Amino acid sequence: MIQNPLFRECLAAIPEERKAEFDLSFAIATRIAEVLKRKGMTQRELAQRLGKRESEVSKWLTGRHNFTTSTIARISLALDAPIINVPTSTYGEIAETTPIMVAEDVTEYEK
Protein backbone atom coordinates (compact mmCIF):
# COMPACT_ATOMS: atom_id res chain seq x y z
CA MET A 1 0.00 0.00 0.00
CA ILE A 2 1.17 3.50 -0.74
CA GLN A 3 2.44 5.23 2.39
CA ASN A 4 2.08 8.79 1.10
CA PRO A 5 -0.06 10.73 3.62
CA LEU A 6 -1.64 12.90 0.92
CA PHE A 7 -2.65 9.79 -1.04
CA ARG A 8 -4.16 8.23 2.08
CA GLU A 9 -6.05 11.47 2.82
CA CYS A 10 -7.45 11.59 -0.72
CA LEU A 11 -8.42 7.92 -0.56
CA ALA A 12 -10.21 8.44 2.77
CA ALA A 13 -12.25 11.26 1.21
CA ILE A 14 -13.80 8.97 -1.42
CA PRO A 15 -17.31 7.90 -0.42
CA GLU A 16 -17.75 4.19 0.27
CA GLU A 17 -20.39 3.86 -2.46
CA ARG A 18 -17.90 5.22 -5.01
CA LYS A 19 -15.23 2.78 -3.82
CA ALA A 20 -17.73 -0.07 -4.19
CA GLU A 21 -18.53 1.11 -7.72
CA PHE A 22 -14.84 1.16 -8.64
CA ASP A 23 -14.31 -2.30 -7.13
CA LEU A 24 -17.21 -3.75 -9.10
CA SER A 25 -16.11 -2.12 -12.37
CA PHE A 26 -12.56 -3.44 -11.95
CA ALA A 27 -13.87 -6.90 -11.05
CA ILE A 28 -16.05 -6.98 -14.18
CA ALA A 29 -13.15 -5.82 -16.34
CA THR A 30 -10.90 -8.48 -14.82
CA ARG A 31 -13.53 -11.16 -15.47
CA ILE A 32 -13.89 -10.11 -19.13
CA ALA A 33 -10.10 -10.21 -19.57
CA GLU A 34 -9.95 -13.68 -17.94
CA VAL A 35 -12.64 -15.06 -20.26
CA LEU A 36 -10.93 -13.56 -23.31
CA LYS A 37 -7.65 -15.20 -22.29
CA ARG A 38 -9.29 -18.55 -21.50
CA LYS A 39 -11.01 -18.58 -24.88
CA GLY A 40 -7.93 -17.36 -26.76
CA MET A 41 -9.84 -14.32 -28.01
CA THR A 42 -8.52 -10.83 -28.65
CA GLN A 43 -10.11 -7.50 -27.80
CA ARG A 44 -10.52 -6.99 -31.53
CA GLU A 45 -12.54 -10.21 -31.87
CA LEU A 46 -14.80 -9.22 -28.98
CA ALA A 47 -15.26 -5.76 -30.49
CA GLN A 48 -16.23 -7.31 -33.83
CA ARG A 49 -18.77 -9.63 -32.18
CA LEU A 50 -20.33 -6.65 -30.41
CA GLY A 51 -20.16 -4.24 -33.34
CA LYS A 52 -17.92 -1.93 -31.30
CA ARG A 53 -14.53 -0.32 -31.87
CA GLU A 54 -11.54 -2.09 -30.38
CA SER A 55 -10.69 1.14 -28.53
CA GLU A 56 -14.03 0.94 -26.70
CA VAL A 57 -13.37 -2.62 -25.56
CA SER A 58 -9.90 -1.52 -24.47
CA LYS A 59 -11.51 1.24 -22.40
CA TRP A 60 -13.81 -1.32 -20.78
CA LEU A 61 -10.86 -3.47 -19.76
CA THR A 62 -9.24 -0.62 -17.82
CA GLY A 63 -12.00 -0.97 -15.24
CA ARG A 64 -13.03 2.66 -15.57
CA HIS A 65 -16.18 2.01 -17.58
CA ASN A 66 -19.60 2.24 -15.97
CA PHE A 67 -21.15 -0.97 -17.30
CA THR A 68 -24.88 -1.12 -17.84
CA THR A 69 -26.74 -4.38 -17.37
CA SER A 70 -27.41 -4.32 -21.11
CA THR A 71 -23.69 -4.10 -21.91
CA ILE A 72 -22.85 -6.88 -19.47
CA ALA A 73 -25.54 -9.09 -21.01
CA ARG A 74 -24.27 -8.43 -24.55
CA ILE A 75 -20.67 -9.16 -23.52
CA SER A 76 -21.77 -12.34 -21.77
CA LEU A 77 -23.58 -13.54 -24.90
CA ALA A 78 -20.67 -12.59 -27.18
CA LEU A 79 -18.25 -14.54 -24.99
CA ASP A 80 -20.68 -17.37 -24.28
CA ALA A 81 -19.72 -17.09 -20.62
CA PRO A 82 -21.26 -15.43 -17.58
CA ILE A 83 -19.67 -12.18 -16.46
CA ILE A 84 -21.60 -11.79 -13.22
CA ASN A 85 -23.87 -14.16 -11.34
CA VAL A 86 -26.88 -12.97 -9.43
CA PRO A 87 -28.16 -15.57 -6.99
CA THR A 88 -31.83 -16.30 -7.33
CA SER A 89 -34.23 -17.30 -4.60
CA THR A 90 -37.89 -17.98 -4.19
CA TYR A 91 -40.19 -15.00 -3.74
CA GLY A 92 -39.81 -13.40 -0.34
CA GLU A 93 -36.56 -15.17 0.55
CA ILE A 94 -33.16 -13.56 0.54
CA ALA A 95 -30.32 -15.46 -1.09
CA GLU A 96 -27.62 -16.55 1.35
CA THR A 97 -24.79 -15.30 -0.87
CA THR A 98 -23.65 -11.86 -1.94
CA PRO A 99 -26.43 -10.29 -4.07
CA ILE A 100 -24.15 -9.44 -6.99
CA MET A 101 -20.76 -10.96 -7.49
CA VAL A 102 -18.34 -11.40 -10.30
CA ALA A 103 -18.41 -14.94 -11.62
CA GLU A 104 -15.20 -16.44 -10.28
CA ASP A 105 -15.64 -20.17 -10.59
CA VAL A 106 -17.57 -20.61 -13.81
CA THR A 107 -16.21 -23.91 -15.06
CA GLU A 108 -19.68 -25.44 -14.82
CA TYR A 109 -21.03 -22.74 -17.15
CA GLU A 110 -18.23 -22.94 -19.70
CA LYS A 111 -18.44 -26.64 -20.51
mmCIF file of C-alpha atoms in Angstrom, residues 2-103:
data_model
loop_
_atom_site.group_PDB
_atom_site.id
_atom_site.type_symbol
_atom_site.label_atom_id
_atom_site.label_comp_id
_atom_site.label_asym_id
_atom_site.label_seq_id
_atom_site.Cartn_x
_atom_site.Cartn_y
_atom_site.Cartn_z
ATOM 1 C CA ILE A 2 1.172 3.498 -0.740
ATOM 2 C CA GLN A 3 2.439 5.229 2.388
ATOM 3 C CA ASN A 4 2.084 8.793 1.102
ATOM 4 C CA PRO A 5 -0.060 10.733 3.622
ATOM 5 C CA LEU A 6 -1.645 12.901 0.916
ATOM 6 C CA PHE A 7 -2.650 9.785 -1.037
ATOM 7 C CA ARG A 8 -4.164 8.235 2.079
ATOM 8 C CA GLU A 9 -6.054 11.470 2.824
ATOM 9 C CA CYS A 10 -7.451 11.586 -0.716
ATOM 10 C CA LEU A 11 -8.423 7.924 -0.561
ATOM 11 C CA ALA A 12 -10.208 8.441 2.765
ATOM 12 C CA ALA A 13 -12.249 11.264 1.215
ATOM 13 C CA ILE A 14 -13.795 8.969 -1.416
ATOM 14 C CA PRO A 15 -17.314 7.900 -0.423
ATOM 15 C CA GLU A 16 -17.754 4.193 0.271
ATOM 16 C CA GLU A 17 -20.387 3.856 -2.463
ATOM 17 C CA ARG A 18 -17.903 5.224 -5.013
ATOM 18 C CA LYS A 19 -15.230 2.785 -3.815
ATOM 19 C CA ALA A 20 -17.729 -0.069 -4.190
ATOM 20 C CA GLU A 21 -18.535 1.110 -7.723
ATOM 21 C CA PHE A 22 -14.838 1.156 -8.636
ATOM 22 C CA ASP A 23 -14.307 -2.296 -7.127
ATOM 23 C CA LEU A 24 -17.207 -3.749 -9.096
ATOM 24 C CA SER A 25 -16.106 -2.119 -12.368
ATOM 25 C CA PHE A 26 -12.559 -3.435 -11.951
ATOM 26 C CA ALA A 27 -13.867 -6.897 -11.048
ATOM 27 C CA ILE A 28 -16.054 -6.983 -14.179
ATOM 28 C CA ALA A 29 -13.150 -5.818 -16.344
ATOM 29 C CA THR A 30 -10.897 -8.483 -14.821
ATOM 30 C CA ARG A 31 -13.532 -11.156 -15.471
ATOM 31 C CA ILE A 32 -13.888 -10.115 -19.126
ATOM 32 C CA ALA A 33 -10.105 -10.213 -19.568
ATOM 33 C CA GLU A 34 -9.952 -13.676 -17.938
ATOM 34 C CA VAL A 35 -12.635 -15.061 -20.259
ATOM 35 C CA LEU A 36 -10.930 -13.561 -23.314
ATOM 36 C CA LYS A 37 -7.655 -15.199 -22.290
ATOM 37 C CA ARG A 38 -9.287 -18.546 -21.500
ATOM 38 C CA LYS A 39 -11.013 -18.585 -24.881
ATOM 39 C CA GLY A 40 -7.933 -17.356 -26.761
ATOM 40 C CA MET A 41 -9.837 -14.315 -28.014
ATOM 41 C CA THR A 42 -8.517 -10.832 -28.647
ATOM 42 C CA GLN A 43 -10.107 -7.505 -27.797
ATOM 43 C CA ARG A 44 -10.517 -6.991 -31.530
ATOM 44 C CA GLU A 45 -12.535 -10.205 -31.874
ATOM 45 C CA LEU A 46 -14.796 -9.217 -28.978
ATOM 46 C CA ALA A 47 -15.263 -5.758 -30.493
ATOM 47 C CA GLN A 48 -16.232 -7.314 -33.826
ATOM 48 C CA ARG A 49 -18.767 -9.627 -32.181
ATOM 49 C CA LEU A 50 -20.329 -6.653 -30.414
ATOM 50 C CA GLY A 51 -20.164 -4.239 -33.336
ATOM 51 C CA LYS A 52 -17.915 -1.925 -31.303
ATOM 52 C CA ARG A 53 -14.532 -0.324 -31.870
ATOM 53 C CA GLU A 54 -11.536 -2.087 -30.376
ATOM 54 C CA SER A 55 -10.689 1.136 -28.526
ATOM 55 C CA GLU A 56 -14.032 0.943 -26.702
ATOM 56 C CA VAL A 57 -13.367 -2.621 -25.560
ATOM 57 C CA SER A 58 -9.897 -1.519 -24.471
ATOM 58 C CA LYS A 59 -11.512 1.237 -22.404
ATOM 59 C CA TRP A 60 -13.814 -1.321 -20.777
ATOM 60 C CA LEU A 61 -10.860 -3.468 -19.762
ATOM 61 C CA THR A 62 -9.235 -0.623 -17.825
ATOM 62 C CA GLY A 63 -12.005 -0.975 -15.243
ATOM 63 C CA ARG A 64 -13.028 2.658 -15.574
ATOM 64 C CA HIS A 65 -16.182 2.014 -17.578
ATOM 65 C CA ASN A 66 -19.600 2.239 -15.968
ATOM 66 C CA PHE A 67 -21.147 -0.969 -17.301
ATOM 67 C CA THR A 68 -24.883 -1.122 -17.842
ATOM 68 C CA THR A 69 -26.738 -4.377 -17.374
ATOM 69 C CA SER A 70 -27.405 -4.324 -21.114
ATOM 70 C CA THR A 71 -23.687 -4.096 -21.911
ATOM 71 C CA ILE A 72 -22.854 -6.883 -19.468
ATOM 72 C CA ALA A 73 -25.543 -9.090 -21.008
ATOM 73 C CA ARG A 74 -24.269 -8.431 -24.546
ATOM 74 C CA ILE A 75 -20.667 -9.164 -23.523
ATOM 75 C CA SER A 76 -21.768 -12.342 -21.765
ATOM 76 C CA LEU A 77 -23.577 -13.535 -24.897
ATOM 77 C CA ALA A 78 -20.675 -12.587 -27.178
ATOM 78 C CA LEU A 79 -18.249 -14.539 -24.986
ATOM 79 C CA ASP A 80 -20.683 -17.374 -24.282
ATOM 80 C CA ALA A 81 -19.720 -17.093 -20.623
ATOM 81 C CA PRO A 82 -21.265 -15.426 -17.577
ATOM 82 C CA ILE A 83 -19.667 -12.175 -16.459
ATOM 83 C CA ILE A 84 -21.598 -11.792 -13.217
ATOM 84 C CA ASN A 85 -23.868 -14.155 -11.339
ATOM 85 C CA VAL A 86 -26.878 -12.966 -9.426
ATOM 86 C CA PRO A 87 -28.164 -15.568 -6.987
ATOM 87 C CA THR A 88 -31.833 -16.298 -7.334
ATOM 88 C CA SER A 89 -34.229 -17.296 -4.599
ATOM 89 C CA THR A 90 -37.894 -17.976 -4.190
ATOM 90 C CA TYR A 91 -40.192 -15.001 -3.740
ATOM 91 C CA GLY A 92 -39.805 -13.400 -0.337
ATOM 92 C CA GLU A 93 -36.563 -15.169 0.549
ATOM 93 C CA ILE A 94 -33.162 -13.556 0.543
ATOM 94 C CA ALA A 95 -30.316 -15.455 -1.090
ATOM 95 C CA GLU A 96 -27.622 -16.548 1.346
ATOM 96 C CA THR A 97 -24.788 -15.302 -0.872
ATOM 97 C CA THR A 98 -23.648 -11.857 -1.938
ATOM 98 C CA PRO A 99 -26.425 -10.290 -4.071
ATOM 99 C CA ILE A 100 -24.155 -9.435 -6.989
ATOM 100 C CA MET A 101 -20.757 -10.962 -7.493
ATOM 101 C CA VAL A 102 -18.336 -11.403 -10.300
ATOM 102 C CA ALA A 103 -18.408 -14.937 -11.621
#
